[in-house]
Amino acid sequence: MSVAAVIGAQWGDEGKGKIVDLYAQRADYVARYCGGANAGHTIVLAGKKFKFNLMPSGALYPGKTNVIGNGCVIDPKRLLDEITEVKAAGITPTLLISGRAHIVLPYHFELDGAEEEKKGDLAAGTTRRGIGPCYSDKAARFGIRASDLLSQDALSKKLEKMHDLKVKQLGIYGKTFNLGYKDVLSQYSGYGRLLSPYIGDATFALFSAISKKKNVLLEGAQGAMLDIDHGLYPFGTSSNTTAGGACTGTGIPPKKIDEVVGVVKVYTSRVGAGPVPTELNDATGQKIRDKGDEYGTVTRRPRRIGWLDLVTLRYSTWINGFTGIAFTRLDTLAGFDEVKICTHYELDGKKIDFMPQTQEEFARCKPVYKSFKGWLDMPEKEWKAFAKKGYAALPKEARDYLEFISKDIGVPMYIVSVGPGREDTIVLKDVFAK
Ligand code: IMP
């Protein structure tokens, strides 16, 4: 048995979904621990595409328990739609929603937009899914949790207070809220009835699973640089996306986690605002964007593209304690004569090789690059052949590039992904191998 976490090592969209899907085959439990419908992943099953925002990635495998941990925030309507979609495909998902997870309410969506407008150039460019305002209420101990949806008394009492406050709060931003308290109550009581079979004590379920030596996969959302504490504040999300969040967001103690796999896209991509030192606002950036279809899964915003940034990756490795790396998108970065890695920054005339604390300093960082020879682009079927032949068969230039990164951060490679499909993957270590 093993407990393994899969975590985005950069700014989100590293390709975690594919790595989680791969490891999920041998997991008994797949648990999400942070974020909500701001995350997005696509899973292809028998030619049909499923786009999930909330559902853990094990949902399409029979016999796995899919957990939405206490660290998540849930938009019940969206989750119900996802459940319906899975059922329509003839699969009954085994889903367990932590009663301690917080619920996104209609006010949160409105406040997300209003607060972003107010922040001006400090706005993070959120997904407008109500994430920040829902976590704010959680921290203020004003929130409504999944378990509240099971009790009409608890829900009506808490919602009545919240409704009054939120209408006033929206008023500060000059916004009106059109739904009355009773409308929201009846809508959310209805969601509660439909979700009640799935709501339970996920902390206890995971404790029991680990006691019975089951394989537990902890599915990260977003990426380390978006972490509320350790990311680029205030341009990140509102939860702990890093390895510590896997513990607090599920109730699994740190010492029970055996493997922490950092998913590293071989270049940088970022949706949303804030400085990105290695950003490529040129034809090279556009070529990577088009080749990799780098447009947000949730919002379809074009992602900002840059060379790989080893400074943030070193920091990410430290705060997450990665035991292995899963490299993704090696195929997308093919076809360039030269590729670059930012090895350190220059900040106010000084050389630094570790991420600075403030976004103001980060914005002044100038990347210093090391150049590498690029590797040839190939048709899809040749990449598939490489995946079959294994790591040693990859072009030498690509191996030199990957090995430089792995050596610098001192973390071994567990996976190299050379395409979107399950079969386009070189697995050097399976976290659930017996
Ligand atoms: P929020 O999580 O919607 O509040 O957005 C906060 C910041 O995190 C914004 O810059 C978003 O673009 C970014 N973000 C949130 N979720 C994701 C994700 O799943 N992938 C990449 N970026 C994300």
GROMACS .gro file of C-alpha atoms and ligand atoms in nm:
model
  457
    1MET     CA    1   0.000   0.000   0.000
    2SER     CA    2   0.104   0.353  -0.054
    3VAL     CA    3  -0.019   0.708  -0.024
    4ALA     CA    4   0.094   0.928  -0.311
    5ALA     CA    5   0.025   1.292  -0.391
    6VAL     CA    6   0.039   1.433  -0.744
    7ILE     CA    7   0.107   1.806  -0.734
    8GLY     CA    8   0.144   2.077  -0.996
    9ALA     CA    9   0.499   2.209  -0.957
   10GLN     CA   10   0.445   2.535  -1.147
   11TRP     CA   11   0.145   2.757  -1.224
   12GLY     CA   12  -0.122   2.492  -1.280
   13ASP     CA   13  -0.209   2.322  -1.611
   14GLU     CA   14   0.106   2.110  -1.597
   15GLY     CA   15  -0.087   1.803  -1.714
   16LYS     CA   16  -0.169   1.661  -1.369
   17GLY     CA   17  -0.491   1.506  -1.501
   18LYS     CA   18  -0.307   1.264  -1.722
   19ILE     CA   19  -0.059   1.163  -1.449
   20VAL     CA   20  -0.340   1.118  -1.196
   21ASP     CA   21  -0.538   0.914  -1.449
   22LEU     CA   22  -0.237   0.690  -1.501
   23TYR     CA   23  -0.170   0.628  -1.132
   24ALA     CA   24  -0.544   0.604  -1.058
   25GLN     CA   25  -0.557   0.268  -1.233
   26ARG     CA   26  -0.394   0.109  -0.929
   27ALA     CA   27  -0.539   0.337  -0.662
   28ASP     CA   28  -0.826   0.232  -0.435
   29TYR     CA   29  -0.905   0.591  -0.336
   30VAL     CA   30  -0.859   0.909  -0.537
   31ALA     CA   31  -0.897   1.222  -0.325
   32ARG     CA   32  -0.899   1.588  -0.416
   33TYR     CA   33  -0.775   1.813  -0.141
   34CYS     CA   34  -0.791   2.174  -0.258
   35GLY     CA   35  -0.970   2.417  -0.487
   36GLY     CA   36  -1.303   2.370  -0.654
   37ALA     CA   37  -1.449   2.428  -0.996
   38ASN     CA   38  -1.155   2.656  -1.081
   39ALA     CA   39  -0.972   2.336  -1.176
   40GLY     CA   40  -1.043   2.163  -1.501
   41HIS     CA   41  -0.938   1.833  -1.648
   42THR     CA   42  -1.041   1.631  -1.947
   43ILE     CA   43  -1.055   1.253  -1.941
   44VAL     CA   44  -1.114   1.052  -2.255
   45LEU     CA   45  -1.291   0.719  -2.216
   46ALA     CA   46  -1.381   0.504  -2.516
   47GLY     CA   47  -1.354   0.809  -2.742
   48LYS     CA   48  -1.587   1.023  -2.526
   49LYS     CA   49  -1.444   1.336  -2.364
   50PHE     CA   50  -1.542   1.415  -2.004
   51LYS     CA   51  -1.458   1.763  -1.876
   52PHE     CA   52  -1.454   1.764  -1.498
   53ASN     CA   53  -1.410   2.060  -1.267
   54LEU     CA   54  -1.488   1.893  -0.936
   55MET     CA   55  -1.508   1.520  -0.984
   56PRO     CA   56  -1.185   1.342  -0.885
   57SER     CA   57  -1.002   1.175  -1.173
   58GLY     CA   58  -1.084   0.821  -1.064
   59ALA     CA   59  -1.454   0.872  -1.137
   60LEU     CA   60  -1.453   0.675  -1.460
   61TYR     CA   61  -1.280   0.369  -1.315
   62PRO     CA   62  -1.508   0.112  -1.160
   63GLY     CA   63  -1.444   0.020  -0.799
   64LYS     CA   64  -1.253   0.331  -0.687
   65THR     CA   65  -1.373   0.560  -0.414
   66ASN     CA   66  -1.353   0.921  -0.524
   67VAL     CA   67  -1.319   1.165  -0.239
   68ILE     CA   68  -1.374   1.539  -0.237
   69GLY     CA   69  -1.179   1.638   0.071
   70ASN     CA   70  -1.251   1.899   0.336
   71GLY     CA   71  -0.999   2.136   0.175
   72CYS     CA   72  -1.215   2.175  -0.134
   73VAL     CA   73  -1.495   2.421  -0.206
   74ILE     CA   74  -1.795   2.279  -0.390
   75ASP     CA   75  -2.032   2.435  -0.637
   76PRO     CA   76  -2.317   2.184  -0.587
   77LYS     CA   77  -2.490   2.251  -0.916
   78ARG     CA   78  -2.176   2.189  -1.117
   79LEU     CA   79  -2.099   1.873  -0.921
   80LEU     CA   80  -2.452   1.740  -0.978
   81ASP     CA   81  -2.412   1.804  -1.351
   82GLU     CA   82  -2.088   1.607  -1.350
   83ILE     CA   83  -2.251   1.318  -1.161
   84THR     CA   84  -2.532   1.315  -1.419
   85GLU     CA   85  -2.280   1.309  -1.703
   86VAL     CA   86  -2.094   1.014  -1.554
   87LYS     CA   87  -2.421   0.825  -1.491
   88ALA     CA   88  -2.535   0.894  -1.849
   89ALA     CA   89  -2.225   0.705  -1.964
   90GLY     CA   90  -2.347   0.401  -1.768
   91ILE     CA   91  -2.106   0.446  -1.477
   92THR     CA   92  -2.219   0.485  -1.118
   93PRO     CA   93  -1.946   0.685  -0.949
   94THR     CA   94  -1.848   0.597  -0.595
   95LEU     CA   95  -1.824   0.947  -0.458
   96LEU     CA   96  -1.763   1.060  -0.103
   97ILE     CA   97  -1.792   1.432  -0.028
   98SER     CA   98  -1.643   1.543   0.302
   99GLY     CA   99  -1.911   1.696   0.522
  100ARG     CA  100  -1.637   1.944   0.621
  101ALA     CA  101  -1.594   2.080   0.266
  102HIS     CA  102  -1.735   2.427   0.210
  103ILE     CA  103  -2.014   2.514  -0.028
  104VAL     CA  104  -1.995   2.786  -0.292
  105LEU     CA  105  -2.309   3.001  -0.278
  106PRO     CA  106  -2.453   3.240  -0.539
  107TYR     CA  107  -2.313   3.543  -0.351
  108HIS     CA  108  -1.960   3.408  -0.388
  109PHE     CA  109  -1.977   3.422  -0.767
  110GLU     CA  110  -2.099   3.783  -0.756
  111LEU     CA  111  -1.837   3.885  -0.501
  112ASP     CA  112  -1.559   3.718  -0.699
  113GLY     CA  113  -1.632   3.951  -0.993
  114ALA     CA  114  -1.689   4.261  -0.778
  115GLU     CA  115  -1.367   4.213  -0.578
  116GLU     CA  116  -1.161   4.155  -0.892
  117GLU     CA  117  -1.292   4.478  -1.045
  118LYS     CA  118  -1.205   4.669  -0.729
  119LYS     CA  119  -0.849   4.532  -0.713
  120GLY     CA  120  -0.744   4.680  -1.047
  121ASP     CA  121  -0.383   4.586  -1.126
  122LEU     CA  122  -0.368   4.364  -0.816
  123ALA     CA  123  -0.647   4.141  -0.951
  124ALA     CA  124  -0.537   3.779  -0.997
  125GLY     CA  125  -0.754   3.726  -1.305
  126THR     CA  126  -0.964   3.465  -1.126
  127THR     CA  127  -1.181   3.202  -1.290
  128ARG     CA  128  -1.486   3.382  -1.138
  129ARG     CA  129  -1.604   3.055  -0.987
  130GLY     CA  130  -1.654   3.207  -0.641
  131ILE     CA  131  -1.343   3.038  -0.501
  132GLY     CA  132  -1.182   3.327  -0.309
  133PRO     CA  133  -1.504   3.454  -0.147
  134CYS     CA  134  -1.600   3.100  -0.039
  135TYR     CA  135  -1.260   3.042   0.126
  136SER     CA  136  -1.288   3.390   0.284
  137ASP     CA  137  -1.611   3.284   0.456
  138LYS     CA  138  -1.450   2.959   0.565
  139ALA     CA  139  -1.163   3.151   0.730
  140ALA     CA  140  -1.410   3.397   0.886
  141ARG     CA  141  -1.603   3.097   1.026
  142PHE     CA  142  -1.910   3.212   0.844
  143GLY     CA  143  -1.921   2.942   0.580
  144ILE     CA  144  -2.172   2.673   0.495
  145ARG     CA  145  -2.035   2.320   0.482
  146ALA     CA  146  -2.156   2.017   0.291
  147SER     CA  147  -2.284   1.866   0.618
  148ASP     CA  148  -2.511   2.172   0.661
  149LEU     CA  149  -2.691   2.074   0.342
  150LEU     CA  150  -2.814   1.764   0.524
  151SER     CA  151  -2.998   1.956   0.792
  152GLN     CA  152  -3.275   2.201   0.703
  153ASP     CA  153  -3.241   2.361   1.048
  154ALA     CA  154  -2.866   2.416   1.028
  155LEU     CA  155  -2.887   2.538   0.670
  156SER     CA  156  -3.172   2.784   0.721
  157LYS     CA  157  -3.017   2.933   1.036
  158LYS     CA  158  -2.673   2.985   0.883
  159LEU     CA  159  -2.801   3.091   0.543
  160GLU     CA  160  -3.031   3.357   0.685
  161LYS     CA  161  -2.738   3.530   0.858
  162MET     CA  162  -2.516   3.490   0.558
  163HIS     CA  163  -2.777   3.625   0.316
  164ASP     CA  164  -2.814   3.949   0.504
  165LEU     CA  165  -2.439   4.001   0.530
  166LYS     CA  166  -2.364   3.914   0.169
  167VAL     CA  167  -2.634   4.143   0.029
  168LYS     CA  168  -2.479   4.427   0.231
  169GLN     CA  169  -2.128   4.330   0.123
  170LEU     CA  170  -2.231   4.334  -0.243
  171GLY     CA  171  -2.391   4.672  -0.184
  172ILE     CA  172  -2.047   4.813  -0.086
  173TYR     CA  173  -1.936   4.730  -0.440
  174GLY     CA  174  -2.251   4.892  -0.580
  175LYS     CA  175  -2.403   4.556  -0.673
  176THR     CA  176  -2.754   4.434  -0.607
  177PHE     CA  177  -2.845   4.073  -0.544
  178ASN     CA  178  -3.173   3.960  -0.693
  179LEU     CA  179  -3.240   3.628  -0.518
  180GLY     CA  180  -3.419   3.638  -0.183
  181TYR     CA  181  -3.308   3.431   0.117
  182LYS     CA  182  -3.595   3.184   0.063
  183ASP     CA  183  -3.495   3.131  -0.303
  184VAL     CA  184  -3.139   3.046  -0.207
  185LEU     CA  185  -3.259   2.822   0.076
  186SER     CA  186  -3.491   2.625  -0.147
  187GLN     CA  187  -3.228   2.592  -0.422
  188TYR     CA  188  -2.959   2.469  -0.182
  189SER     CA  189  -3.195   2.241   0.013
  190GLY     CA  190  -3.269   2.079  -0.322
  191TYR     CA  191  -2.899   2.033  -0.395
  192GLY     CA  192  -2.859   1.890  -0.045
  193ARG     CA  193  -3.128   1.628  -0.108
  194LEU     CA  194  -2.961   1.520  -0.431
  195LEU     CA  195  -2.610   1.516  -0.284
  196SER     CA  196  -2.704   1.355   0.049
  197PRO     CA  197  -2.611   0.999  -0.058
  198TYR     CA  198  -2.257   1.117  -0.120
  199ILE     CA  199  -2.190   1.336   0.186
  200GLY     CA  200  -2.007   1.169   0.473
  201ASP     CA  201  -1.699   1.160   0.692
  202ALA     CA  202  -1.417   1.150   0.439
  203THR     CA  203  -1.147   1.199   0.703
  204PHE     CA  204  -1.253   0.879   0.877
  205ALA     CA  205  -1.291   0.692   0.546
  206LEU     CA  206  -0.932   0.781   0.448
  207PHE     CA  207  -0.804   0.688   0.794
  208SER     CA  208  -0.975   0.348   0.760
  209ALA     CA  209  -0.844   0.303   0.405
  210ILE     CA  210  -0.486   0.368   0.516
  211SER     CA  211  -0.530   0.136   0.816
  212LYS     CA  212  -0.640  -0.135   0.571
  213LYS     CA  213  -0.331  -0.067   0.359
  214LYS     CA  214  -0.519   0.060   0.056
  215ASN     CA  215  -0.357   0.268  -0.219
  216VAL     CA  216  -0.457   0.632  -0.183
  217LEU     CA  217  -0.390   0.888  -0.453
  218LEU     CA  218  -0.410   1.255  -0.356
  219GLU     CA  219  -0.499   1.465  -0.657
  220GLY     CA  220  -0.364   1.819  -0.656
  221ALA     CA  221  -0.534   2.109  -0.830
  222GLN     CA  222  -0.376   2.430  -0.962
  223GLY     CA  223   0.000   2.454  -0.894
  224ALA     CA  224   0.255   2.540  -0.628
  225MET     CA  225   0.305   2.898  -0.748
  226LEU     CA  226  -0.068   2.960  -0.695
  227ASP     CA  227  -0.063   2.846  -0.330
  228ILE     CA  228  -0.222   3.105  -0.099
  229ASP     CA  229   0.080   3.106   0.136
  230HIS     CA  230   0.377   3.001  -0.072
  231GLY     CA  231   0.271   3.116  -0.418
  232LEU     CA  232   0.299   3.457  -0.576
  233TYR     CA  233   0.063   3.646  -0.345
  234PRO     CA  234  -0.180   3.803  -0.433
  235PHE     CA  235  -0.181   3.653  -0.783
  236GLY     CA  236  -0.260   3.296  -0.679
  237THR     CA  237  -0.565   3.108  -0.565
  238SER     CA  238  -0.714   3.093  -0.215
  239SER     CA  239  -0.615   2.745  -0.101
  240ASN     CA  240  -0.300   2.551  -0.017
  241THR     CA  241  -0.219   2.371  -0.338
  242THR     CA  242   0.113   2.236  -0.211
  243ALA     CA  243   0.196   1.910  -0.027
  244GLY     CA  244   0.096   2.054   0.312
  245GLY     CA  245  -0.250   2.118   0.166
  246ALA     CA  246  -0.278   1.748   0.084
  247CYS     CA  247  -0.261   1.683   0.459
  248THR     CA  248  -0.484   1.964   0.584
  249GLY     CA  249  -0.726   1.917   0.294
  250THR     CA  250  -0.789   1.548   0.372
  251GLY     CA  251  -0.686   1.490   0.733
  252ILE     CA  252  -0.405   1.254   0.630
  253PRO     CA  253  -0.100   1.315   0.852
  254PRO     CA  254   0.231   1.415   0.683
  255LYS     CA  255   0.416   1.098   0.780
  256LYS     CA  256   0.158   0.880   0.605
  257ILE     CA  257   0.239   1.028   0.263
  258ASP     CA  258   0.498   0.806   0.091
  259GLU     CA  259   0.543   0.977  -0.242
  260VAL     CA  260   0.503   1.337  -0.361
  261VAL     CA  261   0.517   1.355  -0.739
  262GLY     CA  262   0.572   1.700  -0.887
  263VAL     CA  263   0.427   1.745  -1.233
  264VAL     CA  264   0.659   1.966  -1.438
  265LYS     CA  265   0.567   2.097  -1.780
  266VAL     CA  266   0.894   2.131  -1.973
  267TYR     CA  267   0.820   2.499  -2.034
  268THR     CA  268   0.615   2.756  -1.839
  269SER     CA  269   0.246   2.835  -1.885
  270ARG     CA  270   0.028   3.061  -1.678
  271VAL     CA  271  -0.335   3.180  -1.689
  272GLY     CA  272  -0.418   3.493  -1.499
  273ALA     CA  273  -0.229   3.804  -1.398
  274GLY     CA  274   0.104   3.876  -1.229
  275PRO     CA  275   0.469   3.875  -1.333
  276VAL     CA  276   0.616   3.575  -1.520
  277PRO     CA  277   0.992   3.639  -1.557
  278THR     CA  278   1.047   3.394  -1.845
  279GLU     CA  279   0.737   3.497  -2.044
  280LEU     CA  280   0.779   3.486  -2.423
  281ASN     CA  281   0.574   3.757  -2.590
  282ASP     CA  282   0.701   3.661  -2.932
  283ALA     CA  283   0.667   3.413  -3.218
  284THR     CA  284   0.833   3.136  -3.012
  285GLY     CA  285   0.572   3.178  -2.737
  286GLN     CA  286   0.292   3.176  -2.991
  287LYS     CA  287   0.433   2.866  -3.160
  288ILE     CA  288   0.435   2.677  -2.829
  289ARG     CA  289   0.085   2.805  -2.745
  290ASP     CA  290  -0.058   2.687  -3.076
  291LYS     CA  291   0.128   2.359  -3.081
  292GLY     CA  292   0.022   2.276  -2.728
  293ASP     CA  293  -0.332   2.421  -2.760
  294GLU     CA  294  -0.248   2.629  -2.455
  295TYR     CA  295  -0.589   2.779  -2.387
  296GLY     CA  296  -0.750   2.748  -2.041
  297THR     CA  297  -0.975   2.443  -1.982
  298VAL     CA  298  -1.208   2.642  -1.758
  299THR     CA  299  -1.206   2.986  -1.922
  300ARG     CA  300  -1.044   2.923  -2.267
  301ARG     CA  301  -0.817   3.221  -2.198
  302PRO     CA  302  -0.490   3.200  -2.397
  303ARG     CA  303  -0.222   3.086  -2.155
  304ARG     CA  304   0.090   3.295  -2.116
  305ILE     CA  305   0.394   3.094  -2.229
  306GLY     CA  306   0.760   3.109  -2.124
  307TRP     CA  307   1.081   2.907  -2.098
  308LEU     CA  308   1.116   2.670  -1.806
  309ASP     CA  309   1.196   2.856  -1.484
  310LEU     CA  310   1.430   2.660  -1.263
  311VAL     CA  311   1.431   2.926  -0.992
  312THR     CA  312   1.062   2.876  -0.913
  313LEU     CA  313   1.098   2.502  -0.965
  314ARG     CA  314   1.377   2.481  -0.704
  315TYR     CA  315   1.154   2.667  -0.462
  316SER     CA  316   0.858   2.446  -0.550
  317THR     CA  317   1.071   2.135  -0.488
  318TRP     CA  318   1.168   2.263  -0.145
  319ILE     CA  319   0.816   2.353  -0.029
  320ASN     CA  320   0.662   2.031  -0.161
  321GLY     CA  321   0.942   1.783  -0.088
  322PHE     CA  322   0.906   1.609  -0.423
  323THR     CA  323   1.020   1.247  -0.427
  324GLY     CA  324   0.978   1.218  -0.804
  325ILE     CA  325   0.905   1.427  -1.113
  326ALA     CA  326   0.660   1.364  -1.392
  327PHE     CA  327   0.771   1.564  -1.696
  328THR     CA  328   0.498   1.655  -1.943
  329ARG     CA  329   0.480   1.803  -2.294
  330LEU     CA  330   0.820   1.694  -2.422
  331ASP     CA  331   0.656   1.660  -2.765
  332THR     CA  332   0.518   2.016  -2.757
  333LEU     CA  333   0.865   2.163  -2.699
  334ALA     CA  334   1.008   1.970  -2.997
  335GLY     CA  335   1.107   2.137  -3.322
  336PHE     CA  336   1.315   2.428  -3.191
  337ASP     CA  337   1.684   2.472  -3.281
  338GLU     CA  338   1.746   2.602  -2.931
  339VAL     CA  339   1.553   2.576  -2.604
  340LYS     CA  340   1.630   2.765  -2.285
  341ILE     CA  341   1.611   2.718  -1.911
  342CYS     CA  342   1.621   3.008  -1.668
  343THR     CA  343   1.884   2.905  -1.412
  344HIS     CA  344   1.878   3.218  -1.196
  345TYR     CA  345   1.750   3.573  -1.185
  346GLU     CA  346   1.913   3.910  -1.161
  347LEU     CA  347   1.739   4.119  -0.901
  348ASP     CA  348   1.857   4.479  -0.861
  349GLY     CA  349   2.202   4.385  -0.992
  350LYS     CA  350   2.237   4.075  -0.770
  351LYS     CA  351   2.230   3.712  -0.881
  352ILE     CA  352   1.964   3.506  -0.701
  353ASP     CA  353   1.869   3.142  -0.745
  354PHE     CA  354   1.568   3.118  -0.511
  355MET     CA  355   1.225   3.277  -0.544
  356PRO     CA  356   1.194   3.618  -0.371
  357GLN     CA  357   0.914   3.674  -0.120
  358THR     CA  358   0.722   3.959  -0.274
  359GLN     CA  359   0.556   4.005  -0.609
  360GLU     CA  360   0.717   4.350  -0.632
  361GLU     CA  361   1.065   4.192  -0.618
  362PHE     CA  362   0.954   3.907  -0.843
  363ALA     CA  363   0.838   4.162  -1.104
  364ARG     CA  364   1.189   4.312  -1.109
  365CYS     CA  365   1.361   3.975  -1.163
  366LYS     CA  366   1.535   3.938  -1.498
  367PRO     CA  367   1.584   3.580  -1.619
  368VAL     CA  368   1.933   3.449  -1.694
  369TYR     CA  369   1.926   3.156  -1.933
  370LYS     CA  370   2.125   2.848  -2.019
  371SER     CA  371   2.076   2.733  -2.379
  372PHE     CA  372   2.025   2.377  -2.490
  373LYS     CA  373   2.017   2.220  -2.832
  374GLY     CA  374   1.656   2.147  -2.930
  375TRP     CA  375   1.521   1.810  -3.043
  376LEU     CA  376   1.349   1.726  -3.368
  377ASP     CA  377   0.975   1.737  -3.405
  378MET     CA  378   0.816   1.410  -3.503
  379PRO     CA  379   0.478   1.280  -3.609
  380GLU     CA  380   0.257   1.147  -3.330
  381LYS     CA  381   0.319   0.784  -3.417
  382GLU     CA  382   0.696   0.829  -3.373
  383TRP     CA  383   0.643   0.969  -3.026
  384LYS     CA  384   0.424   0.670  -2.950
  385ALA     CA  385   0.707   0.444  -3.067
  386PHE     CA  386   0.948   0.626  -2.830
  387ALA     CA  387   0.703   0.574  -2.546
  388LYS     CA  388   0.711   0.200  -2.617
  389LYS     CA  389   1.088   0.180  -2.647
  390GLY     CA  390   1.149   0.363  -2.322
  391TYR     CA  391   1.353   0.652  -2.189
  392ALA     CA  392   1.691   0.556  -2.337
  393ALA     CA  393   1.545   0.574  -2.689
  394LEU     CA  394   1.449   0.943  -2.658
  395PRO     CA  395   1.657   1.195  -2.858
  396LYS     CA  396   1.981   1.272  -2.673
  397GLU     CA  397   1.907   1.647  -2.675
  398ALA     CA  398   1.576   1.586  -2.496
  399ARG     CA  399   1.740   1.358  -2.239
  400ASP     CA  400   2.014   1.617  -2.174
  401TYR     CA  401   1.745   1.879  -2.114
  402LEU     CA  402   1.544   1.663  -1.872
  403GLU     CA  403   1.850   1.534  -1.690
  404PHE     CA  404   1.980   1.887  -1.635
  405ILE     CA  405   1.655   1.980  -1.458
  406SER     CA  406   1.631   1.659  -1.257
  407LYS     CA  407   1.993   1.693  -1.140
  408ASP     CA  408   1.958   2.059  -1.049
  409ILE     CA  409   1.659   2.001  -0.823
  410GLY     CA  410   1.791   1.666  -0.701
  411VAL     CA  411   1.472   1.473  -0.777
  412PRO     CA  412   1.453   1.156  -0.991
  413MET     CA  413   1.228   1.123  -1.293
  414TYR     CA  414   0.927   0.899  -1.244
  415ILE     CA  415   0.743   0.975  -1.568
  416VAL     CA  416   0.810   1.137  -1.906
  417SER     CA  417   0.499   1.218  -2.104
  418VAL     CA  418   0.534   1.257  -2.481
  419GLY     CA  419   0.169   1.298  -2.584
  420PRO     CA  420  -0.185   1.322  -2.450
  421GLY     CA  421  -0.280   0.952  -2.444
  422ARG     CA  422  -0.213   0.698  -2.170
  423GLU     CA  423   0.009   0.508  -2.412
  424ASP     CA  424   0.224   0.816  -2.481
  425THR     CA  425   0.397   0.779  -2.148
  426ILE     CA  426   0.732   0.649  -2.028
  427VAL     CA  427   0.691   0.527  -1.672
  428LEU     CA  428   1.023   0.498  -1.490
  429LYS     CA  429   0.863   0.446  -1.151
  430ASP     CA  430   0.505   0.358  -1.059
  431VAL     CA  431   0.421   0.496  -0.716
  432PHE     CA  432   0.193   0.199  -0.645
  433ALA     CA  433   0.437  -0.069  -0.763
  434LYS     CA  434   0.436  -0.363  -0.524
  435IMP     P1  435  -0.927   3.152  -0.859
  435IMP     O1  436  -0.870   3.025  -0.809
  435IMP     O2  437  -1.041   3.135  -0.955
  435IMP     O3  438  -0.958   3.246  -0.747
  435IMP     O4  439  -0.812   3.226  -0.945
  435IMP     C1  440  -0.693   3.275  -0.886
  435IMP     C2  441  -0.573   3.260  -0.979
  435IMP     O5  442  -0.541   3.123  -0.996
  435IMP     C3  443  -0.598   3.314  -1.120
  435IMP     O6  444  -0.476   3.370  -1.168
  435IMP     C4  445  -0.636   3.190  -1.200
  435IMP     O7  446  -0.608   3.204  -1.337
  435IMP     C5  447  -0.546   3.085  -1.134
  435IMP     N1  448  -0.601   2.949  -1.140
  435IMP     C6  449  -0.704   2.900  -1.066
  435IMP     N2  450  -0.725   2.770  -1.095
  435IMP     C7  451  -0.635   2.737  -1.188
  435IMP     C8  452  -0.605   2.612  -1.255
  435IMP     O8  453  -0.666   2.507  -1.232
  435IMP     N3  454  -0.502   2.618  -1.345
  435IMP     C9  455  -0.429   2.731  -1.368
  435IMP     N4  456  -0.453   2.847  -1.306
  435IMP    C10  457  -0.554   2.851  -1.217
   0.00000   0.00000   0.00000
